[in-house]
mmCIF file of C-alpha atoms and ligand atoms in Angstrom:
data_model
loop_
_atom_site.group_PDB
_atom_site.id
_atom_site.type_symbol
_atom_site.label_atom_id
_atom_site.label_comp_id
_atom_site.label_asym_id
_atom_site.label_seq_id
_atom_site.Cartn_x
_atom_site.Cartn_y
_atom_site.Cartn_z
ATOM 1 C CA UNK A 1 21.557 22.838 5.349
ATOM 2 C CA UNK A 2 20.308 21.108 8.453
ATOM 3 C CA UNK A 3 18.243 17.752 7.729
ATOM 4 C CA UNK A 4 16.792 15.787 11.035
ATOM 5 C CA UNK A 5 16.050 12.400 10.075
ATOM 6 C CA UNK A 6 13.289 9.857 12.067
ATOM 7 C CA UNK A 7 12.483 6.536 11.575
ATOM 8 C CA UNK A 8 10.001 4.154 13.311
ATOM 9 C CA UNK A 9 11.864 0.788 14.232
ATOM 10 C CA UNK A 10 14.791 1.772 11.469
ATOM 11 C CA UNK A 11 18.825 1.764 11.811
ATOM 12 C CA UNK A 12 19.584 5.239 10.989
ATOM 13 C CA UNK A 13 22.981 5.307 10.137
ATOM 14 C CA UNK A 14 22.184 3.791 6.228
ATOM 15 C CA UNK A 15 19.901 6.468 5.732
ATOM 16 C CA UNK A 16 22.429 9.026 7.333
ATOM 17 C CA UNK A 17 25.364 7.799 4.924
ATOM 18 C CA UNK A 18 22.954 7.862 1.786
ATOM 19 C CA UNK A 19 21.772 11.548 2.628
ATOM 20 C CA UNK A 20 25.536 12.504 3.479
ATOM 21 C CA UNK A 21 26.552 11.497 -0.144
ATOM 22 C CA UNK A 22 23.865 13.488 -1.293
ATOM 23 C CA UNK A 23 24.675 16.283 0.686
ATOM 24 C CA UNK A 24 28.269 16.075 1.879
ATOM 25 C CA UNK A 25 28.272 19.517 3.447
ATOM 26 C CA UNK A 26 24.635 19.386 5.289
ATOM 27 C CA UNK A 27 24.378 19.063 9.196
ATOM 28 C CA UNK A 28 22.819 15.682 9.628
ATOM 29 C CA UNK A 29 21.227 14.795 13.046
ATOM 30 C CA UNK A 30 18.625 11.770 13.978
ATOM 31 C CA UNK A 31 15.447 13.573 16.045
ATOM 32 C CA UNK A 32 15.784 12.490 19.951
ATOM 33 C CA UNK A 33 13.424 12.825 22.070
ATOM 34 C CA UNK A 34 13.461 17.057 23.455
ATOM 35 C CA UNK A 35 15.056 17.764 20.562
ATOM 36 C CA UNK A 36 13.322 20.925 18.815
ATOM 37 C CA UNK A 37 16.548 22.774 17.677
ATOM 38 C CA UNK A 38 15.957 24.310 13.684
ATOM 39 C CA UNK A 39 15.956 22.084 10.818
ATOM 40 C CA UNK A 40 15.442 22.746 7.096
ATOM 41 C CA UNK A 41 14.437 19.507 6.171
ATOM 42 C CA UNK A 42 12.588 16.435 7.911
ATOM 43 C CA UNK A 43 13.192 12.741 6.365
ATOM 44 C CA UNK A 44 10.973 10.664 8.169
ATOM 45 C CA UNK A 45 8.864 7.487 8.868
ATOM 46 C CA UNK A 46 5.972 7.355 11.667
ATOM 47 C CA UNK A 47 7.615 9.527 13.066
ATOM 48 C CA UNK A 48 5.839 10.901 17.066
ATOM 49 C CA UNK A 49 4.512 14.296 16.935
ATOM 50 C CA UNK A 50 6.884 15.723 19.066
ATOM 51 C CA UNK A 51 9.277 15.828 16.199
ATOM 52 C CA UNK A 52 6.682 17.467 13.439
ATOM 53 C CA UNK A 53 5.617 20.352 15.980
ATOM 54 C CA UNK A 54 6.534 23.867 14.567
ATOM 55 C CA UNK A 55 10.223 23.808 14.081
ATOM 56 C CA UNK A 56 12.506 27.097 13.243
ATOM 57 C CA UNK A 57 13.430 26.933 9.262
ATOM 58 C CA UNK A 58 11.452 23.870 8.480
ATOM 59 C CA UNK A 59 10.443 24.013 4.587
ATOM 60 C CA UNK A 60 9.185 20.439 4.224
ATOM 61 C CA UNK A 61 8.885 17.064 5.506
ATOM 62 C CA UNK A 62 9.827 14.014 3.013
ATOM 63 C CA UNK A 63 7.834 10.520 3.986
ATOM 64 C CA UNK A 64 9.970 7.552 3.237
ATOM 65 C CA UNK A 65 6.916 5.453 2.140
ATOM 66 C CA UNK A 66 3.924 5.541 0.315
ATOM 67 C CA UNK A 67 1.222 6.021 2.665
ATOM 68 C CA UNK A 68 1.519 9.079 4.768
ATOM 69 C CA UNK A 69 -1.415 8.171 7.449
ATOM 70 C CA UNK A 70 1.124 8.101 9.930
ATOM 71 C CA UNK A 71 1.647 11.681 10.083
ATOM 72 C CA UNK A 72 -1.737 12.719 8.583
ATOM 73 C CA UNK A 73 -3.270 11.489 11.724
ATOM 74 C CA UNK A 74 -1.741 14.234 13.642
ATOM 75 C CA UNK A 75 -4.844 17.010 11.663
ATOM 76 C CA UNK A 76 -4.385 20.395 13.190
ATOM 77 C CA UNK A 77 -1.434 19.530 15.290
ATOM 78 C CA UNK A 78 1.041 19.815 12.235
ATOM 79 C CA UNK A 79 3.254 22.681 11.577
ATOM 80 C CA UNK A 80 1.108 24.731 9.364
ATOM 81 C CA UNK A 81 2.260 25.782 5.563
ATOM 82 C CA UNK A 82 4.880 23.123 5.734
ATOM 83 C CA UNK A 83 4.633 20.619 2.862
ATOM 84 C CA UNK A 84 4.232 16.762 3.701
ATOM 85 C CA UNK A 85 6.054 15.198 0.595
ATOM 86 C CA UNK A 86 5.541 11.428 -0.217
ATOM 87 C CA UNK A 87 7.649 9.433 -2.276
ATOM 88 C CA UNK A 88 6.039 8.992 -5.801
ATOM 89 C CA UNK A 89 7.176 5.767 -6.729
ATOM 90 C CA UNK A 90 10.801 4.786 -5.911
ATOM 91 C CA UNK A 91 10.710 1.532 -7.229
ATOM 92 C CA UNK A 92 7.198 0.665 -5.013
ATOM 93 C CA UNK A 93 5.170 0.545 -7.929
ATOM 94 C CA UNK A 94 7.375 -2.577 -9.340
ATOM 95 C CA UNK A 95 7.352 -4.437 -5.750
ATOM 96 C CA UNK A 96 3.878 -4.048 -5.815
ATOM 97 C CA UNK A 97 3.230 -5.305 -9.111
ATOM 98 C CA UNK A 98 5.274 -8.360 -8.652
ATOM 99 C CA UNK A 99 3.136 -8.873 -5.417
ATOM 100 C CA UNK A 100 -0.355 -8.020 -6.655
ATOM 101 C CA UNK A 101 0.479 -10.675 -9.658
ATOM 102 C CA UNK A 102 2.148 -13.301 -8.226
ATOM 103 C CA UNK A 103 -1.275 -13.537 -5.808
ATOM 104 C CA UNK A 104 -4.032 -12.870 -8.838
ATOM 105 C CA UNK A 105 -1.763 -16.039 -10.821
ATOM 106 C CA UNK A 106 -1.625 -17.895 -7.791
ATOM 107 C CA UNK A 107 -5.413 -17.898 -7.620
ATOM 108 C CA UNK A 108 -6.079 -17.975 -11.686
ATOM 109 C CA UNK A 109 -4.343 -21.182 -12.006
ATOM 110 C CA UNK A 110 -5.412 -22.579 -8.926
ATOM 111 C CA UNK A 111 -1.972 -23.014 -7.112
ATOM 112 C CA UNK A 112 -3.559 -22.724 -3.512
ATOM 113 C CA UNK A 113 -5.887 -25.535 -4.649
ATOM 114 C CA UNK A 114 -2.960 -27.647 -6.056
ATOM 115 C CA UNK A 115 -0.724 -26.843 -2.472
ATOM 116 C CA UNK A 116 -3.617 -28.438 -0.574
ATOM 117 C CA UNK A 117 -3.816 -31.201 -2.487
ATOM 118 C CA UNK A 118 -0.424 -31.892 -2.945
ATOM 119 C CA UNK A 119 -0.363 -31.767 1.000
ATOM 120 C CA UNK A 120 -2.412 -34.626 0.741
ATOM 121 C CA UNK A 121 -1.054 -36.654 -1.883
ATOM 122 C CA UNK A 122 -3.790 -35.601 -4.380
ATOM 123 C CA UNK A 123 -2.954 -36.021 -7.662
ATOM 124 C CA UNK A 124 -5.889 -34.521 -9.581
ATOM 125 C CA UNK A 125 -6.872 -31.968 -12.589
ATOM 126 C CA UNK A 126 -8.746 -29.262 -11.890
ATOM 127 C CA UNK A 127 -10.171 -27.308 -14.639
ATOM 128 C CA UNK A 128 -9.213 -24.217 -14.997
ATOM 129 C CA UNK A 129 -10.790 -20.723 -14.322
ATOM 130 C CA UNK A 130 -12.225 -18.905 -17.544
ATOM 131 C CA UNK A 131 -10.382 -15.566 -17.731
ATOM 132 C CA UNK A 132 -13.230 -14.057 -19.325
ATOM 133 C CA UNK A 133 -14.612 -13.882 -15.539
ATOM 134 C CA UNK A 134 -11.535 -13.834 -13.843
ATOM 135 C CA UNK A 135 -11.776 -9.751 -13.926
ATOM 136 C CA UNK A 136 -9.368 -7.728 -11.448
ATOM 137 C CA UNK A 137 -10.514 -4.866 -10.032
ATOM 138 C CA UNK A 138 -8.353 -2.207 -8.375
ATOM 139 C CA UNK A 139 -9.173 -0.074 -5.760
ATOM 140 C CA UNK A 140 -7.033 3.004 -6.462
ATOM 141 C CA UNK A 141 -5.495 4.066 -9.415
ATOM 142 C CA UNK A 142 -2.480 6.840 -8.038
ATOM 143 C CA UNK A 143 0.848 5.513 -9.351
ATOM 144 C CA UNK A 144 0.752 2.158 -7.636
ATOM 145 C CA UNK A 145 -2.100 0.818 -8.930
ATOM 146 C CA UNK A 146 -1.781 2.006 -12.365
ATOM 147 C CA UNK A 147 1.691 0.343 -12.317
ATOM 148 C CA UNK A 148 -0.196 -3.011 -11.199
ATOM 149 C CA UNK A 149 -2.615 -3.113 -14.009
ATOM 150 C CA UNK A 150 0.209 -2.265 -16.348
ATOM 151 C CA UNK A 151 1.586 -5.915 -15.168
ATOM 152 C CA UNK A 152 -1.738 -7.714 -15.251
ATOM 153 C CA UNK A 153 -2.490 -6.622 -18.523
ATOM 154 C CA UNK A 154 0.393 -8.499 -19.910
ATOM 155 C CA UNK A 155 -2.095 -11.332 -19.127
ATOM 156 C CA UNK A 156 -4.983 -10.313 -20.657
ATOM 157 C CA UNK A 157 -7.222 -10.358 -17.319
ATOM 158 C CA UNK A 158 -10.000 -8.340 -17.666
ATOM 159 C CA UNK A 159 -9.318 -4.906 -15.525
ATOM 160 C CA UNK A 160 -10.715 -2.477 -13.994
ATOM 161 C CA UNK A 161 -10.417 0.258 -11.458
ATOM 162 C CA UNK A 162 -11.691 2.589 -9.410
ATOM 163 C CA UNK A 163 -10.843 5.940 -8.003
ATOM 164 C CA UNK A 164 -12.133 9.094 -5.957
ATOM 165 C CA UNK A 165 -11.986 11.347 -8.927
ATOM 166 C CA UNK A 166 -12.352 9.809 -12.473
ATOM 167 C CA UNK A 167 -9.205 9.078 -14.154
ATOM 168 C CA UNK A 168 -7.985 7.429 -17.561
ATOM 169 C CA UNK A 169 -6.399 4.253 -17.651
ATOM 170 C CA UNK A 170 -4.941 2.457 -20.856
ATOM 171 C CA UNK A 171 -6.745 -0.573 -21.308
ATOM 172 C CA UNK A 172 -8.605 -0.475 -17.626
ATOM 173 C CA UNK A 173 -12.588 0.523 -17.372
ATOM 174 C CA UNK A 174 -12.295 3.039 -15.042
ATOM 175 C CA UNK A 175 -14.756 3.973 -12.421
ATOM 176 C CA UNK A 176 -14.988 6.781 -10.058
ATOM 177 C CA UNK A 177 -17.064 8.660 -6.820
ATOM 178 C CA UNK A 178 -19.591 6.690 -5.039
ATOM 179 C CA UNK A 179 -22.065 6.352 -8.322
ATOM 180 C CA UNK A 180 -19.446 4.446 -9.857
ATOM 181 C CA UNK A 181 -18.362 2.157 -6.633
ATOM 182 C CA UNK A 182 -21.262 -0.406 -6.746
ATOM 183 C CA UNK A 183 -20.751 -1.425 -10.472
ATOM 184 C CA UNK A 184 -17.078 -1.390 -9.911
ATOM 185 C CA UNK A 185 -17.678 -4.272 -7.211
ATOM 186 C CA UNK A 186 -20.069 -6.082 -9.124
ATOM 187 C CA UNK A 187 -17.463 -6.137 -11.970
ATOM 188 C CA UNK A 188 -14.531 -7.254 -9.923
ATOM 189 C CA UNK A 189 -13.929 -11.590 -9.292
ATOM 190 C CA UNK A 190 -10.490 -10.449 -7.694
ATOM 191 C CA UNK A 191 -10.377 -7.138 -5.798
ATOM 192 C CA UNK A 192 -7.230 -5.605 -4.937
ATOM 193 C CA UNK A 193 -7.133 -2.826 -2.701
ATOM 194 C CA UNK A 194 -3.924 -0.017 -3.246
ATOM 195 C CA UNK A 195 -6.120 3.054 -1.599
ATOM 196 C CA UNK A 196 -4.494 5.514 0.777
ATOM 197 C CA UNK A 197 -5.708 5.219 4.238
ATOM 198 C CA UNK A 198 -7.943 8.396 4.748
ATOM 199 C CA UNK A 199 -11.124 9.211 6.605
ATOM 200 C CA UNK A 200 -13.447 8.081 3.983
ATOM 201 C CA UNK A 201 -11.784 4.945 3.094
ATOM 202 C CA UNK A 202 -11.101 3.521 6.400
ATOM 203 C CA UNK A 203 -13.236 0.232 6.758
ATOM 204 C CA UNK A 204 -13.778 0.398 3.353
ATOM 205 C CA UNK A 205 -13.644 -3.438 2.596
ATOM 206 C CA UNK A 206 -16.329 -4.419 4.999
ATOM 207 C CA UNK A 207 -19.173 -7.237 4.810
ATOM 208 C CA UNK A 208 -21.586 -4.630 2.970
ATOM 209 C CA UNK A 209 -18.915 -3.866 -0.337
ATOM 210 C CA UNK A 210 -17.730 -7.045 -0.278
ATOM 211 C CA UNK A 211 -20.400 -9.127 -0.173
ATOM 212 C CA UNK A 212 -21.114 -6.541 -3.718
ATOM 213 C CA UNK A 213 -18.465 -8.641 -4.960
ATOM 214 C CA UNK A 214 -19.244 -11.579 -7.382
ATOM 215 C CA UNK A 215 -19.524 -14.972 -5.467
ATOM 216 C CA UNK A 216 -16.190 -16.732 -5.397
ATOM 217 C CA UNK A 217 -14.680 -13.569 -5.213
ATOM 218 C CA UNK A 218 -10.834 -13.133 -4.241
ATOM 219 C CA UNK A 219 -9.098 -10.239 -2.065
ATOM 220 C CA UNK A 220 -5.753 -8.820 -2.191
ATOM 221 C CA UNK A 221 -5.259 -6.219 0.494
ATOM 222 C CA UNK A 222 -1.637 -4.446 -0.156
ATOM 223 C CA UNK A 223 -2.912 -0.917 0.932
ATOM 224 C CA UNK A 224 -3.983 -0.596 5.039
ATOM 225 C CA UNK A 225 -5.415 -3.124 7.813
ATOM 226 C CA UNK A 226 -7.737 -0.539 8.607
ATOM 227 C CA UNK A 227 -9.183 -0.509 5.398
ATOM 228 C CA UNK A 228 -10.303 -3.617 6.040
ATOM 229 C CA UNK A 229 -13.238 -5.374 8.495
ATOM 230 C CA UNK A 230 -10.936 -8.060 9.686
ATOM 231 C CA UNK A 231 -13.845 -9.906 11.360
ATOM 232 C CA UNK A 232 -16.390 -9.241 7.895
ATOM 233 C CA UNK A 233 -13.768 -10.645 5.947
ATOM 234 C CA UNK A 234 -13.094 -14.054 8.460
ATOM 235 C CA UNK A 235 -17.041 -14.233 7.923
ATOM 236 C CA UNK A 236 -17.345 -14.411 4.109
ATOM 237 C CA UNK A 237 -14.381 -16.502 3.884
ATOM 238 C CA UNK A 238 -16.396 -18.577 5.924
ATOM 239 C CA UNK A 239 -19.447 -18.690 4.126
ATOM 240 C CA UNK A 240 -17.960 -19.383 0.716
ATOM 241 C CA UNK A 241 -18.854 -16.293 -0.785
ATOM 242 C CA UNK A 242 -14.995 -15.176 -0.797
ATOM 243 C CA UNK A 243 -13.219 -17.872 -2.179
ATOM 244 C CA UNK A 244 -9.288 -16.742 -0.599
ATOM 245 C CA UNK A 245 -7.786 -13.349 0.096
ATOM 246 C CA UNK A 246 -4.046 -12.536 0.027
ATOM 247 C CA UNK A 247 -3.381 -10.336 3.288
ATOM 248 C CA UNK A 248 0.063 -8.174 3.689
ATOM 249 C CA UNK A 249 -1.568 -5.222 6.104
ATOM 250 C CA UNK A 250 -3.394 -5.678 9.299
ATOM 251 C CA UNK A 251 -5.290 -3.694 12.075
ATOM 252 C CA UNK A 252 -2.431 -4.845 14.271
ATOM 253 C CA UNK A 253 1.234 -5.393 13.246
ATOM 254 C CA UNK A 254 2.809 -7.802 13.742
ATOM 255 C CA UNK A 255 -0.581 -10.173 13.719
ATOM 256 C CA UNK A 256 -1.153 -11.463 17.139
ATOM 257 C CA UNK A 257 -0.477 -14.946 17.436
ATOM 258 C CA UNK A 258 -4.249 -15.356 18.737
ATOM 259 C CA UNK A 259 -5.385 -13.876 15.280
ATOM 260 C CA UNK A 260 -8.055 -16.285 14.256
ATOM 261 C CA UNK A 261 -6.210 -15.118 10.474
ATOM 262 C CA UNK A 262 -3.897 -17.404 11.090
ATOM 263 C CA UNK A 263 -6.382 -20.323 11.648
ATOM 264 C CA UNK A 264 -7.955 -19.804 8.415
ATOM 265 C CA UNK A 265 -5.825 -21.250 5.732
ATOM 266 C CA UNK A 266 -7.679 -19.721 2.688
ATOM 267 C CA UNK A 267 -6.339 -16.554 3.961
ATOM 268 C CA UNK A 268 -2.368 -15.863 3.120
ATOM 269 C CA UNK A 269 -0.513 -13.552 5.081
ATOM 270 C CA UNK A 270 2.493 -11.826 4.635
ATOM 271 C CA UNK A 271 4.293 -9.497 6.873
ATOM 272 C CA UNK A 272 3.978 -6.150 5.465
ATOM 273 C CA UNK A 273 6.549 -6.579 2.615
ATOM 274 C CA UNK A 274 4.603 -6.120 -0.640
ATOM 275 C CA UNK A 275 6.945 -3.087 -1.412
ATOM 276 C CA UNK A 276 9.693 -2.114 0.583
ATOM 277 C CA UNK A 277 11.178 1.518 0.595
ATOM 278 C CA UNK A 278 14.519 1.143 -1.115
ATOM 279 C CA UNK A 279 16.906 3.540 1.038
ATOM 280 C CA UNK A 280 19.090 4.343 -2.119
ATOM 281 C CA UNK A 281 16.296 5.052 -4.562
ATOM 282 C CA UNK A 282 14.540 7.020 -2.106
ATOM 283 C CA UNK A 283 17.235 9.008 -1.035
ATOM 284 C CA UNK A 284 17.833 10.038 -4.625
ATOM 285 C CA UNK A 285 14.347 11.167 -5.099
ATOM 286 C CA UNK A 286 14.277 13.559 -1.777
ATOM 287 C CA UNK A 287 17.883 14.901 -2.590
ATOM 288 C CA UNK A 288 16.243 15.747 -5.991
ATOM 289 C CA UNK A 289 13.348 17.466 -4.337
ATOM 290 C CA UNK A 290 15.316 19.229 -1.861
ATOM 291 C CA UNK A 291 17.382 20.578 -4.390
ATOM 292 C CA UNK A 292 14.356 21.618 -6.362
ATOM 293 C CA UNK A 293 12.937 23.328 -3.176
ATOM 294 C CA UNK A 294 16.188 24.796 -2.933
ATOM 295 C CA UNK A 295 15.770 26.719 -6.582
ATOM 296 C CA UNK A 296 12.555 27.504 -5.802
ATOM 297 C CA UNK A 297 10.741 24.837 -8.368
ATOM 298 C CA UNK A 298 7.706 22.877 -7.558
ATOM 299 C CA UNK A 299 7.776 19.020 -6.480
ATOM 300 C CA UNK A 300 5.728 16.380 -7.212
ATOM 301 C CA UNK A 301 4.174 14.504 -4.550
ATOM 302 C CA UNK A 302 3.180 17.382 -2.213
ATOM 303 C CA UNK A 303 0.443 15.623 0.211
ATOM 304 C CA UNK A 304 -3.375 17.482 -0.166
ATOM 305 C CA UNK A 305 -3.945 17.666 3.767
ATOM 306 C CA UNK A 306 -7.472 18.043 3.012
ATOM 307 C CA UNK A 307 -7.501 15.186 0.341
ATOM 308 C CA UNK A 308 -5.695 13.117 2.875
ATOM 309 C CA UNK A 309 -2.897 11.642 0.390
HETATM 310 C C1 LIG B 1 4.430 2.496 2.736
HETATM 311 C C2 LIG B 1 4.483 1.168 3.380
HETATM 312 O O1 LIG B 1 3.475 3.241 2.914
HETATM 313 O O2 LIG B 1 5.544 0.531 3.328
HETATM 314 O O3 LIG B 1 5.374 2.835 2.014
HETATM 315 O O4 LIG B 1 3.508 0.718 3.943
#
């Protein structure tokens, strides 16, 4: 078995040893540029399009994230009838959960209001928030944001979420399609945004569906910068109507040091490390999808091209 492995800004040779134990007789190489010998199998991460064009024996290519706009944004240019696998969970959803709730907590009992003061030498009560209308909404309920209301709910916030296609959701009020978007944003004091990035939800969190959101409202944006209206968000921070959003994705990566983000201090930023991909974990999951492929089984996580995730 031949497996030609890519990733963006990564050290290889981890991933190579991982995959080796996994397969100890496969023929490992990492794609250079020119290269477009036969593979079996692609394990990749933004990887250029030179390395997805149509390739002799390729039977699928395994993302080593969550979001797989990197190669999605490639349409018509890649190989046709091979499968674009993402991971499913691989120990994401927990990352993200530990994220998503250590921001929602931060802003329920007020510990970016007590940081300021304490800045200042403030020593003064504040009363707390009422949970009651302290509700979280979730943009996107796939496996990450199911596993982040599964942590929330241990804290009795009120939740909700929303998705493309209507789902079911212990203990979440689900809504779904563009009927159900508007009521979902009126219903949502926190809103925390885990959608793919696709065509339709590109700007998605922009000054017309946010300013939908209750005033005072809070933002968590773990998902894409391009979901998001950086400048439409810097306004309605501005104007009070958003309260404090918890950034860890941005239009640009790393965030420009002229960012006006990093002037506003009711705006946290992180740098793109609410979940990272966890090379062992991972590793395990595509071995056991290769060797499902390899029997001729189905695999979970097969990427809808038209669906866009
Ligand atoms: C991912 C990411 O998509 O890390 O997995 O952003």
């Amino acid at each position: 078995m031949r497996i030609l492995f890519y990733a963006e800004g990564g050290k290889p040779e981890p991933w190579l040893a991982e995959l080796k134990t996994a397969f100890p007789a496969a023929q490992l190489r990492v794609w250079q540029e020119g290269d477009n010998e036969p593979a079996d199998y692609a394990v990749v991460w933004k990887p250029p399009l030179a390395m997805l064009q149509p390739r002799a024996g390729l039977k699928a290519v395994f993302n080593v994230g969550a979001g797989v706009d990197a190669i999605l944004q490639f349409g018509d240019a890649l190989p046709a009838g091979v499968p674009i696998v993402r991971l499913d969970d691989a120990g994401m959803g927990v990352q993200m959960a530990e994220y998503v709730t250590h921001a929602v907590l931060r802003y329920f009992r007020r510990f970016d209001e007590f940081e300021v003061q304490a800045r200042a030498g403030q020593w003064r009560f504040l009363k707390p928030h009422d949970k009651e209308h302290f509700s979280v909404g979730i943009l996107g309920l796939g496996v990450l944001g199911s596993r982040i209301a599964q942590a929330l709910a241990h804290f009795d916030f009120p939740l909700s979420g929303w998705s493309r296609t209507p789902k079911n959701v212990p203990g979440v009020q689900c809504y779904a399609g563009q009927e159900g978007f508007d009521a979902f944003l009126h219903n949502s004091r926190v809103l925390v945004c885990v959608l793919p990035l696709t065509a339709e939800t590109g700007g998605i969190l922009n000054r017309v569906t946010l300013g939908r959101l209750p005033p005072g409202a809070y933002l968590i944006n773990v998902a894409r910068g391009a979901h998001l209206v950086e400048d439409d968000l810097l306004a309605l921070v501005q104007n009070g109507h958003i309260t404090a959003a918890t950034l860890d994705v941005f239009h640009e990566e790393p965030l420009p040091p002229a960012h006006p983000f990093w002037q506003e201090p009711r705006i946290t930023i992180t740098p793109h490390m609410a979940a990272l991909t966890l090379r062992e974990d991972s590793v395990r999951q595509i071995a056991g999808k290769i060797r499902a492929l390899e029997r001729g089984e189905p695999i979970a996580g097969v990427v809808d091209l038209t669906r866009g995730y």
